[in-house]
Amino acid sequence: MVELPGVDPSWSAYIDVPSTSGADAPGTSHRWHYLDNGLGAGADDEVTGTLLCVHGNPTWSYLWRSYLAAGRTAGWRVIAVDQLDMGYSDRTGAFRRLEHRITDLEDFVAAVGLAGPVVTVGHDWGGVVSLGYADRNRRDLAGVILTNTAIHQDPARPIPAPLRLALAPGVHGLGTRTSTAFLDVTLSLARPALERGVRRAFRDPYRTSAAREGIANFVSDIPADPSHPSFAALTAVAEGIRSLAVPVLMMWGPHDPIFSDPYLEDLARRLPAADIHRFEQAGHLVQEDADTASTAMEWLGIRSVGVPRPDRSGDSAPEDRPYTPLGRRITELAAGPEAGTTAVAEMAPAGTPRTLTWRELSDDVDAVAAGLTALGYGAGSRVSLLVPPGVDLTVLIYACLQIGAVIVVADAGLGARGLNRAVKGSAPDVVIGIERALLAARAFGWPGRRISAAPLPAAKKKALRVEASLNDLRAARPVAGAPRAAPAPDTDAAILFTSGSTGPAKGVVYTHRRLSAMRDAVESTLGLGPGASLVAGFAPFALLGPALGATSVTPAMDVTAPRTLTARALADAAAAIDATVVFASPAALRNVLATSADLPVAGREALERITLMLSAGAPIPVPL
């Protein structure tokens, strides 16, 4: 064994494991090599659980060296196996299919004596094997971590071009076994290129054609179509994981010519509660390209994976405190004496503003919620909303929250590249947007179905793959008297992306409880509630107006460019609802000052009625 940069020599271990996989004759044992950071061996070691790391083809346990080091600091034992016929484990002389490899991993775990909590960690075809193990061994399973892998091959879609080439009859043996071509090409996918010592370590177990037999067989076992012997085993795993009830983290390198975004989207549909972290500059060897180990350890802590829930009997923990769904105020005001008063207004550059009363807003939310439900969306569905702030966005937000769908809101101000990263990273089930957004969805290949904010001509609807419009959703009226179940407080409600001003825009996840707590904090701290009237010149604040029971108006401006808010537009919006509160960013306020000379007397009077000015989104200089 050559020197292994980043690996403590004490981590290397061997164990003889009896085989029960069916690939071997009864009574057969094989010697496995694995890396073990040894946490738990000391009397004073505090161990949360074990990460069971499974490599793919043509790597080996060396791929997980950063996890072994990070695990010692974070309190996790980390065991990374060399699958049989791979790395420094035995060459068995048997063709091992997917079903055998899942059983092989079970044999290894039994021999090592692992007990829960266990988190499986997988990459490439090791992701499939680890998921197969997780599906069949749920008693001790505490979580699942996946990196660039695939669990389902759509028969209507060809397998990735590099794998098709590796499977070609004239190429397969030569490229995978006779030569090191398949190994070299895989290692060349690292971004940036691997250091010489690291590259040498990855190549060392595969120096001879006999040592590369497992690489060749792994490629041969790719289920390219339903006739393949391993297709049934792959399908069983792909369907079985739909009912996994443990936390899941997917870390992805999008610059991957093998397991590209469609495979991530498929996994996100099968594991809709999964947390997804895209390392935008990374590729197939995401562990080499980015610090996925630190991200994994941080996630394990945030999700409290493997940590037993404390007994809080008699304790007033946050999850035990009163919780009121975000949209409850809309329903209450719609049924009370304020039902006919304005709830939301949307200013236009010219003409009268568009308004909804509390009763109309409640009815519209119910109708759109029913329409979304009729199309199959509900609890956990991710809905990317690419609609400008105003009446339609307000209705869509509260309709989604009502059915338990997770709203994904990313600002077009992020630019094409930033918006593309945000939408793809959130893996939505459906994109609801204006025509410009739907054009971007087609151009960038965003995941999910399509719903248009406005009706479109038939030809354009077909070209953009739009299946319905917002008006179509409204046409599906809710069933009268049907019970409306409030979403569970601690389920995800929204993914709201930051502005991107301090680096790549980040998706911040809010649960229903957190959104409601934010509403309560704003109400109690600022005195905003029923009877208040606010101008929402800062897009995120438009979310809270109806939740507070406050009448809110969106001024005539381009919300992606705050500097387009003029003094006249602000005054017109304030006058439309007799506003007493203004929320606007510093950039917007600068332009309000710059254009204030154009204000008529009525506009000045409208702004003089403002008693509370709120500003956020950037530092506010003293002169401003």
CSV table of C-alpha atoms in Angstrom, one decimal, residues 170-528:
chain,number,residue,atom,x,y,z
A,170,GLY,CA,-15.3,-2.9,-28.4
A,171,VAL,CA,-14.5,-0.6,-25.5
A,172,HIS,CA,-15.7,-2.2,-22.3
A,173,GLY,CA,-13.0,-4.8,-21.6
A,174,LEU,CA,-10.2,-2.6,-23.0
A,175,GLY,CA,-11.2,0.5,-21.2
A,176,THR,CA,-12.2,-0.9,-17.8
A,177,ARG,CA,-10.0,-4.0,-17.3
A,178,THR,CA,-7.1,-4.2,-19.8
A,179,SER,CA,-6.2,-0.6,-19.4
A,180,THR,CA,-6.7,2.1,-16.7
A,181,ALA,CA,-8.7,4.3,-19.1
A,182,PHE,CA,-12.0,4.2,-17.1
A,183,LEU,CA,-10.1,4.9,-13.8
A,184,ASP,CA,-8.1,7.7,-15.4
A,185,VAL,CA,-11.1,9.4,-16.9
A,186,THR,CA,-13.0,9.3,-13.6
A,187,LEU,CA,-10.1,10.8,-11.7
A,188,SER,CA,-9.7,13.5,-14.3
A,189,LEU,CA,-13.2,14.8,-13.4
A,190,ALA,CA,-11.9,16.4,-10.2
A,191,ARG,CA,-12.2,20.2,-10.1
A,192,PRO,CA,-9.4,21.2,-9.7
A,193,ALA,CA,-7.1,18.4,-10.7
A,194,LEU,CA,-6.1,16.0,-8.0
A,195,GLU,CA,-2.7,16.4,-6.4
A,196,ARG,CA,-0.1,13.8,-7.6
A,197,GLY,CA,-0.1,11.9,-4.2
A,198,VAL,CA,-3.9,11.8,-4.0
A,199,ARG,CA,-4.1,10.5,-7.6
A,200,ARG,CA,-1.5,7.9,-6.9
A,201,ALA,CA,-3.4,6.7,-3.8
A,202,PHE,CA,-6.7,6.3,-5.8
A,203,ARG,CA,-4.8,4.3,-8.5
A,204,ASP,CA,-2.8,2.1,-6.2
A,205,PRO,CA,-5.3,-0.8,-5.6
A,206,TYR,CA,-5.9,-1.1,-9.3
A,207,ARG,CA,-2.4,-1.6,-10.7
A,208,THR,CA,-3.1,-4.9,-12.6
A,209,SER,CA,-5.8,-6.0,-15.0
A,210,ALA,CA,-6.8,-8.7,-12.4
A,211,ALA,CA,-7.1,-6.0,-9.8
A,212,ARG,CA,-9.4,-4.1,-12.1
A,213,GLU,CA,-11.9,-7.0,-12.6
A,214,GLY,CA,-14.3,-5.4,-10.2
A,215,ILE,CA,-14.2,-2.1,-12.1
A,216,ALA,CA,-15.2,-4.0,-15.3
A,217,ASN,CA,-18.0,-6.0,-13.5
A,218,PHE,CA,-19.4,-2.9,-11.8
A,219,VAL,CA,-19.8,-1.3,-15.3
A,220,SER,CA,-21.4,-4.4,-16.7
A,221,ASP,CA,-23.9,-4.4,-13.8
A,222,ILE,CA,-25.4,-1.0,-14.8
A,223,PRO,CA,-29.1,-1.7,-15.4
A,224,ALA,CA,-29.4,0.2,-18.7
A,225,ASP,CA,-32.9,-1.2,-19.5
A,226,PRO,CA,-35.6,-3.4,-17.9
A,227,SER,CA,-34.1,-6.6,-19.4
A,228,HIS,CA,-30.9,-6.2,-17.3
A,229,PRO,CA,-30.5,-8.8,-14.5
A,230,SER,CA,-30.1,-6.0,-11.8
A,231,PHE,CA,-33.0,-3.8,-13.0
A,232,ALA,CA,-35.4,-5.5,-10.6
A,233,ALA,CA,-33.1,-5.0,-7.6
A,234,LEU,CA,-32.6,-1.3,-8.6
A,235,THR,CA,-36.3,-0.8,-8.9
A,236,ALA,CA,-37.0,-2.4,-5.6
A,237,VAL,CA,-34.5,0.0,-3.9
A,238,ALA,CA,-35.9,3.0,-5.8
A,239,GLU,CA,-39.4,2.3,-4.7
A,240,GLY,CA,-38.5,1.2,-1.2
A,241,ILE,CA,-36.8,4.4,-0.2
A,242,ARG,CA,-40.0,6.4,-0.7
A,243,SER,CA,-41.1,5.4,2.8
A,244,LEU,CA,-37.8,6.2,4.6
A,245,ALA,CA,-38.6,8.4,7.6
A,246,VAL,CA,-35.1,9.5,8.6
A,247,PRO,CA,-33.4,12.8,7.8
A,248,VAL,CA,-31.7,12.8,4.3
A,249,LEU,CA,-29.0,15.1,3.0
A,250,MET,CA,-28.0,15.2,-0.7
A,251,MET,CA,-24.8,16.9,-1.6
A,252,TRP,CA,-24.3,17.4,-5.3
A,253,GLY,CA,-21.7,18.6,-7.8
A,254,PRO,CA,-23.7,19.8,-10.8
A,255,HIS,CA,-20.7,19.7,-13.2
A,256,ASP,CA,-21.1,15.9,-13.5
A,257,PRO,CA,-21.3,14.3,-16.9
A,258,ILE,CA,-22.6,11.1,-15.4
A,259,PHE,CA,-25.1,11.8,-12.7
A,260,SER,CA,-26.5,15.1,-13.8
A,261,ASP,CA,-29.5,17.1,-12.5
A,262,PRO,CA,-32.2,14.7,-13.7
A,263,TYR,CA,-30.9,12.1,-11.3
A,264,LEU,CA,-30.9,14.5,-8.4
A,265,GLU,CA,-34.5,15.6,-9.4
A,266,ASP,CA,-35.6,12.0,-9.4
A,267,LEU,CA,-34.1,11.4,-5.9
A,268,ALA,CA,-35.7,14.6,-4.6
A,269,ARG,CA,-39.1,13.3,-5.8
A,270,ARG,CA,-38.6,10.0,-4.0
A,271,LEU,CA,-37.3,11.7,-0.8
A,272,PRO,CA,-39.2,15.0,-0.8
A,273,ALA,CA,-38.2,16.0,2.7
A,274,ALA,CA,-34.4,15.7,1.9
A,275,ASP,CA,-32.1,18.7,2.4
A,276,ILE,CA,-30.2,19.5,-0.8
A,277,HIS,CA,-26.9,21.2,-0.9
A,278,ARG,CA,-25.4,22.0,-4.4
A,279,PHE,CA,-21.7,22.8,-4.5
A,280,GLU,CA,-21.9,24.9,-7.7
A,281,GLN,CA,-18.3,24.5,-8.8
A,282,ALA,CA,-18.0,20.8,-8.1
A,283,GLY,CA,-18.4,17.8,-10.3
A,284,HIS,CA,-18.7,14.0,-10.1
A,285,LEU,CA,-16.0,13.7,-7.4
A,286,VAL,CA,-17.7,16.2,-5.2
A,287,GLN,CA,-15.9,15.0,-2.1
A,288,GLU,CA,-12.6,16.0,-3.8
A,289,ASP,CA,-13.9,19.3,-5.2
A,290,ALA,CA,-15.6,20.7,-2.1
A,291,ASP,CA,-15.6,20.3,1.7
A,292,THR,CA,-18.6,18.0,1.9
A,293,ALA,CA,-17.4,16.5,5.1
A,294,SER,CA,-17.8,19.7,7.1
A,295,THR,CA,-21.2,20.3,5.5
A,296,ALA,CA,-22.3,16.8,6.5
A,297,MET,CA,-21.1,17.2,10.1
A,298,GLU,CA,-22.9,20.5,10.4
A,299,TRP,CA,-26.1,19.0,9.0
A,300,LEU,CA,-25.9,16.1,11.5
A,301,GLY,CA,-25.8,18.6,14.3
A,302,ILE,CA,-28.5,20.9,12.9
A,303,ARG,CA,-30.9,17.9,12.3
A,304,SER,CA,-29.8,16.3,15.7
A,305,VAL,CA,-29.3,13.1,13.8
A,306,GLY,CA,-28.6,10.2,16.2
A,307,VAL,CA,-29.3,12.3,19.2
A,308,PRO,CA,-32.3,11.0,21.3
A,309,ARG,CA,-35.0,13.6,21.9
A,310,PRO,CA,-34.9,14.7,25.5
A,311,ASP,CA,-37.9,14.1,27.8
A,312,ARG,CA,-39.6,17.5,28.0
A,313,SER,CA,-42.6,16.4,30.1
A,314,GLY,CA,-43.6,19.5,32.0
A,315,ASP,CA,-41.1,21.6,30.1
A,316,SER,CA,-42.3,24.6,27.9
A,317,ALA,CA,-40.1,23.8,24.9
A,318,PRO,CA,-40.6,25.9,21.7
A,319,GLU,CA,-42.5,23.1,19.9
A,320,ASP,CA,-45.0,22.9,22.8
A,321,ARG,CA,-46.0,26.6,22.7
A,322,PRO,CA,-49.1,27.9,21.1
A,323,TYR,CA,-49.0,27.9,17.3
A,324,THR,CA,-51.3,29.7,14.9
A,325,PRO,CA,-51.0,29.0,11.2
A,326,LEU,CA,-49.7,31.9,9.2
A,327,GLY,CA,-52.9,32.3,7.2
A,328,ARG,CA,-55.3,32.2,10.2
A,329,ARG,CA,-55.8,36.0,10.2
A,330,ILE,CA,-57.1,36.0,6.6
A,331,THR,CA,-59.8,33.4,7.6
A,332,GLU,CA,-60.8,35.3,10.7
A,333,LEU,CA,-61.0,38.7,9.1
A,334,ALA,CA,-63.0,37.2,6.1
A,335,ALA,CA,-65.6,36.0,8.5
A,336,GLY,CA,-65.9,39.1,10.6
A,337,PRO,CA,-67.0,42.7,10.2
A,338,GLU,CA,-63.9,43.6,8.3
A,339,ALA,CA,-64.7,41.1,5.5
A,340,GLY,CA,-65.6,43.9,3.0
A,341,THR,CA,-62.5,46.1,3.6
A,342,THR,CA,-59.4,46.0,1.5
A,343,ALA,CA,-56.9,43.3,2.3
A,344,VAL,CA,-54.3,43.6,-0.5
A,345,ALA,CA,-53.8,46.1,-3.2
A,346,GLU,CA,-51.5,46.2,-6.2
A,347,MET,CA,-50.6,49.5,-7.9
A,348,ALA,CA,-50.2,49.8,-11.6
A,349,PRO,CA,-48.1,52.4,-13.5
A,350,ALA,CA,-51.4,53.7,-14.8
A,351,GLY,CA,-55.1,53.1,-14.0
A,352,THR,CA,-56.8,52.0,-10.8
A,353,PRO,CA,-55.1,49.6,-8.4
A,354,ARG,CA,-56.1,46.0,-8.3
A,355,THR,CA,-57.6,45.1,-4.9
A,356,LEU,CA,-59.1,42.2,-2.9
A,357,THR,CA,-61.1,42.4,0.2
A,358,TRP,CA,-60.5,40.0,3.1
A,359,ARG,CA,-63.4,37.9,1.9
A,360,GLU,CA,-62.2,37.9,-1.7
A,361,LEU,CA,-58.7,37.1,-0.6
A,362,SER,CA,-59.8,34.2,1.5
A,363,ASP,CA,-62.0,32.8,-1.3
A,364,ASP,CA,-59.2,33.2,-3.8
A,365,VAL,CA,-56.7,31.4,-1.6
A,366,ASP,CA,-59.2,28.5,-1.0
A,367,ALA,CA,-59.9,28.2,-4.8
A,368,VAL,CA,-56.2,28.2,-5.8
A,369,ALA,CA,-55.4,25.7,-3.0
A,370,ALA,CA,-58.2,23.4,-4.3
A,371,GLY,CA,-56.7,23.8,-7.8
A,372,LEU,CA,-53.2,22.8,-6.7
A,373,THR,CA,-54.6,19.9,-4.8
A,374,ALA,CA,-56.5,18.7,-7.9
A,375,LEU,CA,-53.2,18.7,-9.8
A,376,GLY,CA,-51.7,16.4,-7.2
A,377,TYR,CA,-49.8,18.9,-5.0
A,378,GLY,CA,-49.9,18.9,-1.3
A,379,ALA,CA,-47.8,18.4,1.9
A,380,GLY,CA,-44.1,18.6,1.0
A,381,SER,CA,-44.6,19.6,-2.6
A,382,ARG,CA,-42.0,22.2,-3.6
A,383,VAL,CA,-43.5,25.1,-5.5
A,384,SER,CA,-41.2,27.7,-7.1
A,385,LEU,CA,-43.0,31.0,-7.3
A,386,LEU,CA,-41.6,33.3,-10.0
A,387,VAL,CA,-44.4,35.9,-9.9
A,388,PRO,CA,-43.8,39.6,-9.0
A,389,PRO,CA,-45.1,40.8,-5.6
A,390,GLY,CA,-48.7,41.7,-5.7
A,391,VAL,CA,-52.2,40.1,-5.5
A,392,ASP,CA,-51.3,36.9,-7.4
A,393,LEU,CA,-48.2,36.2,-5.4
A,394,THR,CA,-50.0,36.8,-2.2
A,395,VAL,CA,-52.8,34.4,-3.1
A,396,LEU,CA,-50.3,31.7,-4.3
A,397,ILE,CA,-48.2,32.0,-1.1
A,398,TYR,CA,-51.1,31.4,1.2
A,399,ALA,CA,-52.7,28.8,-1.0
A,400,CYS,CA,-49.4,26.8,-0.9
A,401,LEU,CA,-49.1,27.2,2.8
A,402,GLN,CA,-52.7,26.1,3.3
A,403,ILE,CA,-52.1,22.7,1.6
A,404,GLY,CA,-48.7,22.2,3.2
A,405,ALA,CA,-46.7,22.8,0.1
A,406,VAL,CA,-43.2,24.4,0.4
A,407,ILE,CA,-42.9,27.7,-1.3
A,408,VAL,CA,-39.6,28.5,-3.0
A,409,VAL,CA,-39.0,32.2,-3.6
A,410,ALA,CA,-36.0,33.5,-5.4
A,411,ASP,CA,-35.7,37.1,-6.7
A,412,ALA,CA,-35.1,37.7,-10.4
A,413,GLY,CA,-32.7,40.3,-9.2
A,414,LEU,CA,-30.2,37.5,-8.7
A,415,GLY,CA,-29.6,37.5,-12.4
A,416,ALA,CA,-30.0,34.6,-14.8
A,417,ARG,CA,-27.1,32.6,-13.3
A,418,GLY,CA,-28.0,33.2,-9.7
A,419,LEU,CA,-31.7,32.4,-10.4
A,420,ASN,CA,-30.8,29.3,-12.3
A,421,ARG,CA,-28.7,28.1,-9.4
A,422,ALA,CA,-31.4,28.8,-6.9
A,423,VAL,CA,-34.3,27.1,-8.7
A,424,LYS,CA,-32.2,24.0,-9.6
A,425,GLY,CA,-30.9,23.7,-6.1
A,426,SER,CA,-34.4,23.7,-4.6
A,427,ALA,CA,-35.6,20.9,-7.0
A,428,PRO,CA,-39.2,22.2,-7.3
A,429,ASP,CA,-42.1,19.9,-8.2
A,430,VAL,CA,-43.7,22.8,-10.1
A,431,VAL,CA,-42.7,26.2,-11.3
A,432,ILE,CA,-45.5,28.9,-11.3
A,433,GLY,CA,-44.3,32.0,-13.1
A,434,ILE,CA,-44.9,34.8,-15.5
A,435,GLU,CA,-44.0,34.2,-19.2
A,436,ARG,CA,-40.5,35.4,-18.9
A,437,ALA,CA,-39.8,33.0,-16.0
A,438,LEU,CA,-41.3,30.1,-18.0
A,439,LEU,CA,-39.0,30.9,-20.9
A,440,ALA,CA,-36.1,30.7,-18.5
A,441,ALA,CA,-37.4,27.4,-17.2
A,442,ARG,CA,-37.3,26.0,-20.7
A,443,ALA,CA,-33.9,27.5,-21.6
A,444,PHE,CA,-32.2,26.3,-18.4
A,445,GLY,CA,-34.0,23.0,-18.1
A,446,TRP,CA,-35.5,23.6,-14.7
A,447,PRO,CA,-37.1,20.7,-13.0
A,448,GLY,CA,-40.8,20.4,-12.3
A,449,ARG,CA,-44.1,20.9,-14.1
A,450,ARG,CA,-45.2,24.3,-15.3
A,451,ILE,CA,-48.1,26.6,-14.4
A,452,SER,CA,-48.4,30.1,-15.9
A,453,ALA,CA,-49.4,33.2,-13.9
A,454,ALA,CA,-51.5,34.5,-16.8
A,455,PRO,CA,-53.4,32.6,-19.6
A,456,LEU,CA,-51.3,31.8,-22.6
A,457,PRO,CA,-52.2,31.1,-26.3
A,458,ALA,CA,-52.3,27.4,-27.0
A,459,ALA,CA,-49.1,27.4,-29.1
A,460,LYS,CA,-47.1,29.2,-26.5
A,461,LYS,CA,-48.6,27.0,-23.8
A,462,LYS,CA,-47.4,23.9,-25.6
A,463,ALA,CA,-44.0,25.3,-26.3
A,464,LEU,CA,-43.4,26.2,-22.7
A,465,ARG,CA,-44.9,22.9,-21.4
A,466,VAL,CA,-47.5,24.7,-19.4
A,467,GLU,CA,-50.3,22.5,-18.1
A,468,ALA,CA,-52.5,25.1,-16.5
A,469,SER,CA,-52.8,28.8,-15.6
A,470,LEU,CA,-53.5,30.5,-12.3
A,471,ASN,CA,-57.1,31.1,-13.6
A,472,ASP,CA,-57.4,27.4,-14.2
A,473,LEU,CA,-56.5,26.8,-10.6
A,474,ARG,CA,-59.1,29.3,-9.5
A,475,ALA,CA,-61.7,27.4,-11.5
A,476,ALA,CA,-61.3,24.3,-9.2
A,477,ARG,CA,-63.6,25.6,-6.4
A,478,PRO,CA,-63.1,24.0,-3.0
A,479,VAL,CA,-65.6,21.5,-1.6
A,480,ALA,CA,-68.0,23.4,0.6
A,481,GLY,CA,-67.7,22.5,4.2
A,482,ALA,CA,-64.6,20.3,3.6
A,483,PRO,CA,-62.4,20.3,6.7
A,484,ARG,CA,-59.1,22.2,6.4
A,485,ALA,CA,-56.3,20.6,8.3
A,486,ALA,CA,-53.5,23.0,9.4
A,487,PRO,CA,-50.0,22.0,8.3
A,488,ALA,CA,-47.8,20.4,11.0
A,489,PRO,CA,-46.0,23.2,12.8
A,490,ASP,CA,-42.5,21.8,12.3
A,491,THR,CA,-42.7,20.9,8.7
A,492,ASP,CA,-41.0,23.0,6.1
A,493,ALA,CA,-43.1,25.9,4.8
A,494,ALA,CA,-40.8,28.1,2.7
A,495,ILE,CA,-37.3,28.3,1.1
A,496,LEU,CA,-36.5,32.0,0.8
A,497,PHE,CA,-33.3,32.9,-1.0
A,498,THR,CA,-31.0,35.6,0.1
A,499,SER,CA,-30.2,38.5,-2.2
A,500,GLY,CA,-26.8,37.2,-3.3
A,501,SER,CA,-25.1,40.4,-2.3
A,502,THR,CA,-22.7,38.6,0.0
A,503,GLY,CA,-21.9,35.6,-2.2
A,504,PRO,CA,-24.1,33.0,-3.9
A,505,ALA,CA,-27.7,33.3,-2.9
A,506,LYS,CA,-28.6,30.9,-0.1
A,507,GLY,CA,-31.9,29.2,0.4
A,508,VAL,CA,-33.1,29.8,4.0
A,509,VAL,CA,-35.6,27.2,5.2
A,510,TYR,CA,-38.5,28.3,7.4
A,511,THR,CA,-40.9,25.9,9.1
A,512,HIS,CA,-44.6,26.9,9.6
A,513,ARG,CA,-43.8,27.5,13.3
A,514,ARG,CA,-40.9,29.8,12.4
A,515,LEU,CA,-42.9,31.8,9.9
A,516,SER,CA,-45.7,32.2,12.5
A,517,ALA,CA,-43.2,33.2,15.2
A,518,MET,CA,-41.7,35.8,12.9
A,519,ARG,CA,-45.2,37.2,12.4
A,520,ASP,CA,-45.8,37.3,16.1
A,521,ALA,CA,-42.5,39.0,16.8
A,522,VAL,CA,-43.2,41.7,14.2
A,523,GLU,CA,-46.7,42.2,15.6
A,524,SER,CA,-45.6,42.4,19.3
A,525,THR,CA,-42.5,44.5,18.7
A,526,LEU,CA,-43.7,47.0,16.1
A,527,GLY,CA,-47.4,47.0,17.0
A,528,LEU,CA,-48.5,45.9,13.6
